[in-house]
Coordinates of C-alpha atoms and ligand atoms in Angstrom, one line a residue:
X18 CA 107.8 61.1 88.9
X19 CA 109.9 64.2 87.2
X20 CA 109.7 67.2 87.7
X21 CA 107.0 68.8 90.0
X22 CA 105.5 72.3 90.8
X23 CA 106.0 72.7 94.8
X24 CA 104.7 75.4 96.6
X25 CA 106.4 75.3 99.9
X26 CA 104.8 77.6 102.4
X27 CA 106.8 78.8 105.3
X28 CA 104.9 80.6 108.1
X29 CA 106.2 82.8 111.4
X30 CA 107.9 80.1 114.0
X31 CA 111.3 79.4 114.9
X32 CA 111.4 76.1 113.2
X33 CA 111.8 78.3 109.6
X34 CA 114.9 77.6 109.4
X35 CA 114.5 73.7 109.3
X36 CA 112.3 74.5 106.2
X37 CA 115.3 76.3 104.5
X38 CA 116.6 72.2 104.3
X39 CA 113.5 70.8 103.2
X40 CA 113.8 73.2 100.1
X41 CA 117.4 72.3 99.3
X42 CA 116.1 68.7 99.7
X43 CA 113.3 69.3 96.8
X44 CA 115.5 71.3 94.6
X45 CA 118.3 68.8 94.6
X46 CA 115.2 66.3 93.5
X47 CA 115.0 68.3 90.3
X48 CA 111.3 69.9 91.4
X49 CA 110.2 73.4 90.5
X50 CA 110.2 75.0 94.3
X51 CA 108.5 78.1 94.7
X52 CA 108.7 79.4 98.6
X53 CA 105.6 81.5 99.7
X54 CA 106.8 83.1 103.1
X55 CA 104.4 84.7 105.5
X56 CA 105.6 88.6 106.2
X57 CA 106.4 87.0 109.7
X58 CA 108.3 84.1 108.1
X59 CA 110.7 86.7 106.9
X60 CA 111.4 87.4 110.4
X61 CA 113.3 84.0 111.0
X62 CA 114.5 83.4 107.2
X63 CA 115.2 86.2 105.1
X64 CA 114.0 86.3 101.3
X65 CA 117.0 86.7 100.2
X66 CA 118.0 83.1 101.6
X67 CA 114.6 81.7 99.6
X68 CA 115.2 82.7 96.6
X69 CA 118.9 81.8 96.6
X70 CA 117.3 78.0 98.0
X71 CA 114.8 77.7 95.2
X72 CA 116.2 79.5 92.4
X73 CA 112.8 81.3 91.8
X74 CA 111.5 84.6 92.6
X75 CA 109.8 84.9 96.3
X76 CA 107.5 87.1 96.9
X77 CA 105.0 87.5 100.2
X78 CA 102.5 89.9 98.4
X79 CA 99.4 89.8 96.4
X80 CA 100.3 93.3 94.8
X81 CA 103.2 91.9 93.0
X82 CA 103.7 90.5 89.6
X83 CA 100.0 91.3 89.2
X84 CA 99.6 91.0 85.5
X85 CA 100.7 87.0 85.8
X86 CA 98.0 87.2 88.6
X87 CA 100.6 85.5 90.7
X88 CA 98.0 85.1 94.0
X89 CA 96.0 82.6 92.1
X90 CA 99.1 81.3 89.5
X91 CA 100.9 79.5 92.1
X92 CA 98.0 77.5 93.3
X93 CA 96.8 76.3 90.0
X94 CA 100.1 75.2 89.1
X95 CA 101.0 73.7 92.3
X96 CA 101.1 69.8 91.8
X97 CA 101.6 69.8 95.6
X98 CA 101.8 72.7 98.3
X99 CA 103.6 71.8 101.7
X100 CA 103.3 74.6 104.6
X101 CA 106.3 74.1 106.9
X102 CA 106.4 75.4 109.6
X103 CA 102.4 75.6 110.4
X104 CA 102.6 77.6 113.2
X105 CA 98.6 77.9 115.2
X106 CA 97.8 81.2 113.4
X107 CA 98.5 79.9 109.6
X108 CA 96.1 76.9 111.2
X109 CA 93.4 78.9 112.1
X110 CA 93.8 81.1 109.2
X111 CA 93.5 78.1 106.7
X112 CA 90.4 76.7 108.5
X113 CA 88.7 80.0 108.2
X114 CA 89.5 80.3 104.4
X115 CA 91.4 83.5 104.8
X116 CA 93.2 85.5 102.1
X117 CA 95.0 88.3 103.2
X118 CA 98.4 87.3 102.0
X119 CA 99.7 85.4 99.2
X120 CA 100.1 82.0 100.9
X121 CA 96.5 82.7 101.9
X122 CA 95.1 83.0 98.2
X123 CA 97.5 80.4 96.7
X124 CA 96.1 78.0 99.1
X125 CA 92.2 78.9 98.6
X126 CA 93.1 78.8 94.5
X127 CA 94.7 75.2 94.5
X128 CA 93.2 71.6 94.1
X129 CA 96.8 70.2 94.7
X130 CA 97.2 67.9 98.1
X131 CA 98.1 70.0 100.8
X132 CA 100.2 69.0 103.5
X133 CA 101.3 71.0 106.7
X134 CA 103.5 70.1 109.3
X135 CA 102.3 72.0 112.7
X136 CA 105.4 73.4 114.9
X137 CA 104.1 75.2 118.3
X138 CA 104.1 75.3 121.5
X139 CA 101.8 72.2 123.8
X140 CA 100.0 74.4 125.2
X141 CA 98.8 75.7 121.5
X142 CA 98.7 72.7 119.9
X143 CA 96.5 71.2 122.9
X144 CA 94.1 74.4 122.6
X145 CA 91.0 73.2 121.8
X146 CA 90.8 76.0 119.1
X147 CA 93.9 74.9 117.1
X148 CA 92.6 70.9 117.7
X149 CA 89.0 72.4 116.1
X150 CA 90.9 73.8 113.5
X151 CA 93.0 70.8 112.1
X152 CA 89.6 68.8 112.5
X153 CA 88.2 71.1 109.8
X154 CA 91.8 71.1 107.8
X155 CA 91.6 67.0 108.2
X156 CA 88.1 67.1 107.0
X157 CA 88.5 69.0 103.9
X158 CA 91.9 66.2 103.3
X159 CA 94.7 68.5 104.1
X160 CA 97.5 65.8 105.4
X161 CA 99.1 66.3 108.8
X162 CA 103.1 65.7 108.8
X163 CA 103.5 65.7 112.6
X164 CA 103.8 67.1 115.1
X165 CA 106.0 65.2 117.2
X166 CA 106.7 65.2 121.1
X167 CA 110.4 66.8 121.8
X168 CA 112.0 69.7 122.4
X169 CA 110.6 73.1 122.0
X170 CA 112.0 76.2 122.3
X171 CA 112.5 77.9 125.9
X172 CA 113.5 74.6 127.0
X173 CA 109.6 73.0 127.5
X174 CA 109.1 69.4 126.0
X175 CA 106.0 68.0 124.8
X176 CA 103.9 67.2 120.9
X177 CA 104.3 70.4 118.8
X178 CA 107.5 70.2 117.7
X179 CA 107.9 70.5 113.8
X180 CA 109.0 67.0 112.1
X181 CA 112.5 66.7 110.9
X182 CA 112.9 68.5 107.6
X183 CA 114.4 65.2 106.6
X184 CA 111.2 63.1 107.4
X185 CA 108.4 66.0 105.7
X186 CA 110.5 65.3 102.5
X187 CA 110.1 61.9 102.6
X188 CA 106.3 62.3 103.4
X189 CA 105.9 64.9 100.5
X190 CA 108.0 63.0 98.1
X191 CA 106.0 60.1 98.9
X192 CA 102.5 61.8 98.3
X193 CA 104.3 63.0 95.2
X194 CA 104.7 59.4 94.3
X195 CA 101.3 58.2 95.3
X196 CA 99.1 60.7 94.0
X197 CA 98.7 61.0 90.4
X198 CA 96.2 63.9 89.5
X199 CA 92.9 62.0 90.1
X200 CA 90.5 60.4 92.6
X201 CA 92.9 57.7 93.8
X202 CA 94.4 57.5 97.5
X203 CA 96.7 54.9 98.3
X204 CA 94.3 52.7 99.9
X205 CA 91.4 53.5 97.4
X206 CA 89.5 50.8 96.8
X207 CA 90.6 48.7 99.6
X208 CA 88.0 47.6 102.6
X209 CA 89.7 48.3 106.1
X210 CA 88.1 46.6 109.9
X211 CA 89.1 48.2 112.6
X212 CA 88.4 47.8 116.1
X213 CA 88.6 50.4 118.9
X214 CA 87.8 50.8 122.8
X215 CA 87.5 48.4 125.5
X216 CA 85.3 45.5 125.9
X217 CA 83.1 45.4 128.8
X218 CA 81.8 41.3 130.2
X219 CA 78.6 41.9 132.2
X220 CA 78.6 40.3 136.0
X221 CA 75.1 41.7 136.5
X222 CA 72.5 43.6 134.5
X223 CA 74.2 46.9 136.1
X224 CA 78.1 46.2 136.4
X225 CA 80.9 45.0 134.3
X226 CA 84.4 44.3 134.0
X227 CA 86.5 47.1 132.1
X228 CA 89.8 48.6 131.2
X229 CA 91.2 52.0 130.3
X230 CA 91.0 52.4 127.0
X231 CA 89.4 55.2 125.3
X232 CA 89.7 54.1 121.8
X233 CA 91.0 56.9 120.4
X234 CA 93.8 55.3 118.9
X235 CA 91.8 53.0 117.2
X236 CA 89.1 55.7 116.0
X237 CA 92.8 57.2 114.4
X238 CA 93.7 54.6 113.0
X239 CA 90.4 54.6 111.2
X240 CA 90.8 58.4 110.3
X241 CA 94.2 58.0 109.0
X242 CA 92.8 55.0 106.3
X243 CA 89.7 56.9 105.2
X244 CA 92.0 59.7 104.6
X245 CA 94.2 57.6 102.3
X246 CA 91.0 56.3 100.5
X247 CA 89.8 53.4 102.1
X248 CA 86.1 52.3 103.3
X249 CA 86.4 51.4 106.8
X250 CA 84.3 49.5 108.9
X251 CA 84.8 50.8 113.0
X252 CA 83.8 48.5 115.2
X253 CA 83.5 50.7 118.2
X254 CA 83.3 48.8 121.3
X255 CA 81.9 51.2 124.1
X256 CA 83.0 54.2 122.8
X257 CA 82.9 58.0 124.6
X258 CA 80.4 59.4 122.7
X259 CA 83.0 62.5 122.7
X260 CA 85.3 59.9 120.6
X261 CA 82.7 58.6 118.4
X262 CA 82.0 62.2 117.5
X263 CA 85.3 62.4 115.8
X264 CA 84.0 60.0 113.1
X265 CA 80.6 60.7 113.1
X266 CA 80.2 64.4 114.0
X267 CA 79.0 65.7 110.4
X268 CA 76.7 62.4 109.5
X269 CA 75.1 61.2 112.7
X270 CA 72.1 59.3 112.1
X271 CA 69.8 57.8 114.7
X272 CA 70.0 54.0 113.3
X273 CA 73.5 53.2 114.9
X274 CA 75.4 52.6 111.2
X275 CA 76.4 56.0 110.5
X276 CA 78.3 56.4 107.4
X277 CA 80.6 59.6 106.8
X278 CA 83.3 60.6 104.4
X279 CA 87.0 61.6 105.4
X280 CA 89.3 63.1 102.9
X281 CA 89.1 65.8 99.9
X282 CA 87.3 64.4 96.8
X283 CA 90.8 63.3 96.1
X284 CA 90.5 60.8 98.7
X285 CA 87.0 60.2 99.3
X286 CA 87.4 56.8 101.8
X287 CA 84.4 56.4 104.0
X288 CA 84.2 54.9 107.4
X289 CA 80.6 53.0 108.5
X290 CA 80.3 52.4 112.5
X291 CA 78.9 49.2 113.9
X292 CA 79.1 48.7 117.6
X293 CA 79.9 46.2 119.9
X294 CA 80.1 45.8 123.8
X295 CA 81.1 42.6 125.0
X296 CA 84.1 40.4 123.5
X297 CA 81.3 38.1 122.2
X298 CA 79.8 40.8 120.5
X299 CA 83.0 42.2 119.4
X300 CA 83.5 38.4 117.7
X301 CA 80.5 38.3 115.9
X302 CA 81.0 42.2 114.4
X303 CA 84.6 40.9 113.2
X304 CA 84.2 37.2 112.2
X305 CA 80.9 38.3 110.3
X306 CA 83.0 41.4 108.5
X307 CA 86.6 39.6 108.2
X308 CA 86.2 37.9 104.9
X309 CA 85.3 41.1 102.9
X310 CA 88.4 42.7 104.4
X311 CA 91.7 43.5 102.8
X312 CA 93.0 44.9 106.2
X313 CA 92.4 44.1 109.6
X314 CA 93.1 46.3 112.8
X315 CA 92.6 45.0 116.2
X316 CA 93.2 47.8 118.1
X317 CA 90.0 47.1 120.5
X318 CA 91.6 46.3 124.2
X319 CA 89.8 42.6 124.5
X320 CA 88.6 41.1 127.8
X321 CA 90.8 38.0 128.7
X322 CA 87.7 36.4 130.9
X323 CA 84.4 36.6 131.3
X324 CA 81.7 36.0 133.9
X325 CA 81.4 31.7 133.9
X326 CA 77.7 32.9 134.2
X327 CA 76.3 36.0 134.3
X328 CA 74.1 36.8 137.0
X329 CA 70.8 37.8 136.1
X330 CA 69.4 40.0 138.9
X331 CA 71.7 42.4 140.7
X332 CA 74.5 40.9 142.7
X333 CA 73.8 42.2 146.6
X334 CA 75.8 42.0 149.6
X335 CA 73.8 40.6 151.7
X336 CA 73.8 37.3 149.7
X337 CA 77.4 37.0 150.3
X338 CA 79.6 36.2 153.3
X339 CA 81.6 39.7 153.3
X340 CA 83.8 38.7 150.5
X341 CA 82.9 38.1 146.6
X342 CA 84.5 35.8 144.7
X343 CA 83.7 36.0 141.0
X344 CA 84.5 32.4 138.7
X345 CA 85.4 33.4 135.2
X346 CA 86.7 32.0 132.1
X347 CA 88.5 32.3 129.1
X348 CA 87.1 34.6 125.9
X349 CA 87.8 33.4 122.7
X350 CA 91.3 35.2 121.2
X351 CA 89.7 37.0 118.0
X352 CA 93.1 37.9 116.7
X353 CA 94.6 34.3 116.9
X354 CA 91.5 33.0 115.2
X355 CA 91.6 35.6 112.5
X356 CA 94.9 35.3 112.1
X357 CA 94.6 31.3 111.9
X358 CA 92.3 31.4 108.6
X359 CA 93.7 34.8 107.6
X360 CA 93.1 34.9 102.9
X361 CA 96.5 35.0 101.6
X362 CA 96.0 38.8 100.5
X363 CA 94.9 40.1 103.6
X364 CA 96.6 41.7 106.4
X365 CA 95.9 41.4 109.9
X366 CA 97.2 43.7 113.1
X367 CA 97.0 43.3 116.0
X368 CA 97.8 45.8 119.4
X369 CA 99.4 45.3 122.8
X370 CA 99.2 47.6 125.3
X371 CA 102.3 45.9 128.0
X372 CA 103.5 47.7 131.0
X373 CA 107.1 47.9 131.4
X374 CA 108.9 45.0 132.3
X375 CA 112.1 42.9 131.8
X376 CA 111.7 42.1 128.8
X377 CA 111.9 45.1 126.3
X378 CA 108.9 46.2 124.4
X379 CA 110.2 44.8 120.9
X380 CA 110.7 42.0 122.8
X381 CA 107.0 41.4 124.3
X382 CA 105.7 42.6 121.1
X383 CA 107.9 39.9 118.6
X384 CA 106.7 36.9 121.0
X385 CA 102.9 38.4 121.0
X386 CA 102.8 38.3 117.5
X387 CA 104.5 35.0 116.9
X388 CA 101.8 34.0 119.3
X389 CA 98.7 35.4 118.1
X390 CA 99.9 34.7 114.4
X391 CA 99.2 38.4 112.7
X392 CA 101.4 40.1 110.3
X393 CA 101.6 43.5 112.3
X394 CA 101.9 43.9 116.0
X395 CA 101.9 47.4 117.2
X396 CA 103.0 47.9 120.9
X397 CA 102.7 50.5 123.3
X398 CA 104.0 51.3 126.9
X399 CA 100.9 52.0 129.8
X400 CA 101.2 52.3 133.2
X401 CA 99.2 54.1 135.5
X402 CA 99.7 57.2 134.0
X403 CA 100.9 56.0 130.5
X404 CA 98.9 55.4 127.5
X405 CA 95.9 55.8 128.7
X406 CA 93.9 59.4 128.8
X407 CA 96.5 61.7 127.1
X408 CA 97.3 62.1 123.5
X409 CA 101.1 61.1 123.2
X410 CA 101.9 58.1 122.4
X411 CA 104.4 55.8 121.3
X412 CA 103.9 52.6 118.9
X413 CA 106.6 50.1 117.5
X414 CA 105.7 47.8 115.4
X415 CA 106.9 44.8 114.3
X416 CA 106.4 42.3 111.4
X417 CA 106.7 38.7 110.7
X418 CA 110.2 38.0 110.1
X419 CA 110.6 39.8 114.0
X420 CA 112.2 42.9 112.4
X421 CA 111.0 46.6 114.3
X422 CA 109.4 47.9 111.0
X423 CA 108.6 51.2 112.8
X424 CA 108.9 53.3 116.2
X425 CA 106.4 56.6 115.9
X426 CA 106.3 59.1 118.8
X427 CA 103.5 61.8 118.6
X428 CA 100.3 62.0 119.2
X429 CA 97.3 59.0 118.6
X430 CA 96.9 60.5 115.3
X431 CA 100.8 61.0 114.2
X432 CA 101.0 57.7 115.3
X433 CA 97.6 56.6 113.5
X434 CA 99.0 57.9 110.8
X435 CA 102.8 56.1 110.7
X436 CA 101.1 52.6 111.5
X437 CA 98.6 53.1 108.4
X438 CA 101.8 54.0 106.2
X439 CA 103.5 51.2 107.5
X440 CA 100.8 49.0 106.4
X441 CA 100.2 50.6 103.0
X442 CA 104.0 49.9 102.5
X443 CA 103.8 46.3 102.4
Ligands
CTP793 N1 92.7 39.8 121.4 C1 91.6 39.7 121.1 N2 90.5 38.6 121.9 C2 90.8 38.4 123.1 C3 92.4 39.2 123.7 C4 92.6 40.2 123.0 O1 91.3 39.7 119.6 N3 90.2 37.8 123.5 C5 93.4 41.2 120.4 C6 93.2 42.5 120.9 O2 92.5 43.1 120.0 C7 94.6 42.9 120.5 C8 95.8 42.0 120.7 O3 94.8 40.8 120.7 O4 95.2 43.2 118.9 C9 96.8 41.4 122.0 O5 95.6 41.7 123.2 P1 96.5 40.9 124.6 O6 95.0 41.4 125.7 O7 97.6 41.9 125.1 O8 96.7 39.9 124.1 P2 96.8 38.6 125.5 O9 97.5 37.4 124.4 O10 95.4 38.9 125.9 O11 98.1 38.7 126.0 P3 98.5 39.2 127.5 O12 98.3 37.8 128.5 O13 99.4 39.8 127.7 O14 97.1 39.5 128.4

């Protein structure tokens, strides 16, 4: 890949000391590394450290080196900008486009890929203001590296911990390698079919058998693929409007067939939404499109049974003897069906939500993948208190050689990023 001009933004958090290792690794790779700390960052790690490690002059101010128009020059020259750690404050400033220091002006002056490794307390990460800012940055094509769940300063644990410098280095290297200048993303030109949500099997006109899947993990997979350039069809299975809004916020149309663009000019993927409710509708939506798809991700939670006969009128208590017996028959297994007839160039990915039991998660994932015949299977543990209605998740991914190829922990966005990266690495 040769020597790249890499700008490392360092902002004011305790994780700043870990950025030193990132700078060291990038310099070791032979890159021309320019560190731009914020004034606050210098309270954690001093300027001489950054100059010594990067072997380049370091300033925080837009008033130094004015003759060479330093406040825009770094941004113009950069092949990539990575900000580690990125504090909640810096993320907010980026979302607003503020340019009151050298890092701010550099970010506005660049067309290079921008990657951020957030680090903050869980409460700050989860605050709607921060999340809205993250959404804004992602919609502009900024790449997220973490955060992950783990120990935070002060003894707390939870999502908000910065990814380790080695992992950030890996992500940066991948991005530098994958992205020659131009409008290509690693998934550009690929068509993905992603299902998300939980099916509903009607009992009668007003009742159904359903499950607790919100569809957020699947939606994140669709968005992560689009950010990398894929044209995604998302089959939205009874998604809550708030979840669907993540996809459709900007480009909603009345038609139930919505297209929206994600990523920056560099990765112009898209997400198109089609809706389904029952397993039969989901099957129709998938079977009708599977042939055109390069990758299929079956993240939807599908009912294994449906009513043998759906009542055409509301079931009434007075028509029963006090108890109610439902006769259920199996639904078709969509994942097994598409895996059995898959094309040579297709990748089919299944999901499994497992409650803890005797066999390990990996063992059960391996068994389920074999049974379904898909290429990859992503398993996560669920329970009364786990997996659903919360943002942190763990995905264990097994492949067709029965190997665990990834074990990613973090927000549903992070785990989606990990899964998409694993799929693209195949
Ligand atoms: N799936 C499917 N069609 C079905 C049931 C499940 O396509 N009728 C898909 C899901 O979308 C998911 C995967 O299969 O990707 C795993 O679903 P799961 O319900 O865990 O599998 P089952 O074979 O039903 O296993 P279990 O007995 O553990 O429920």
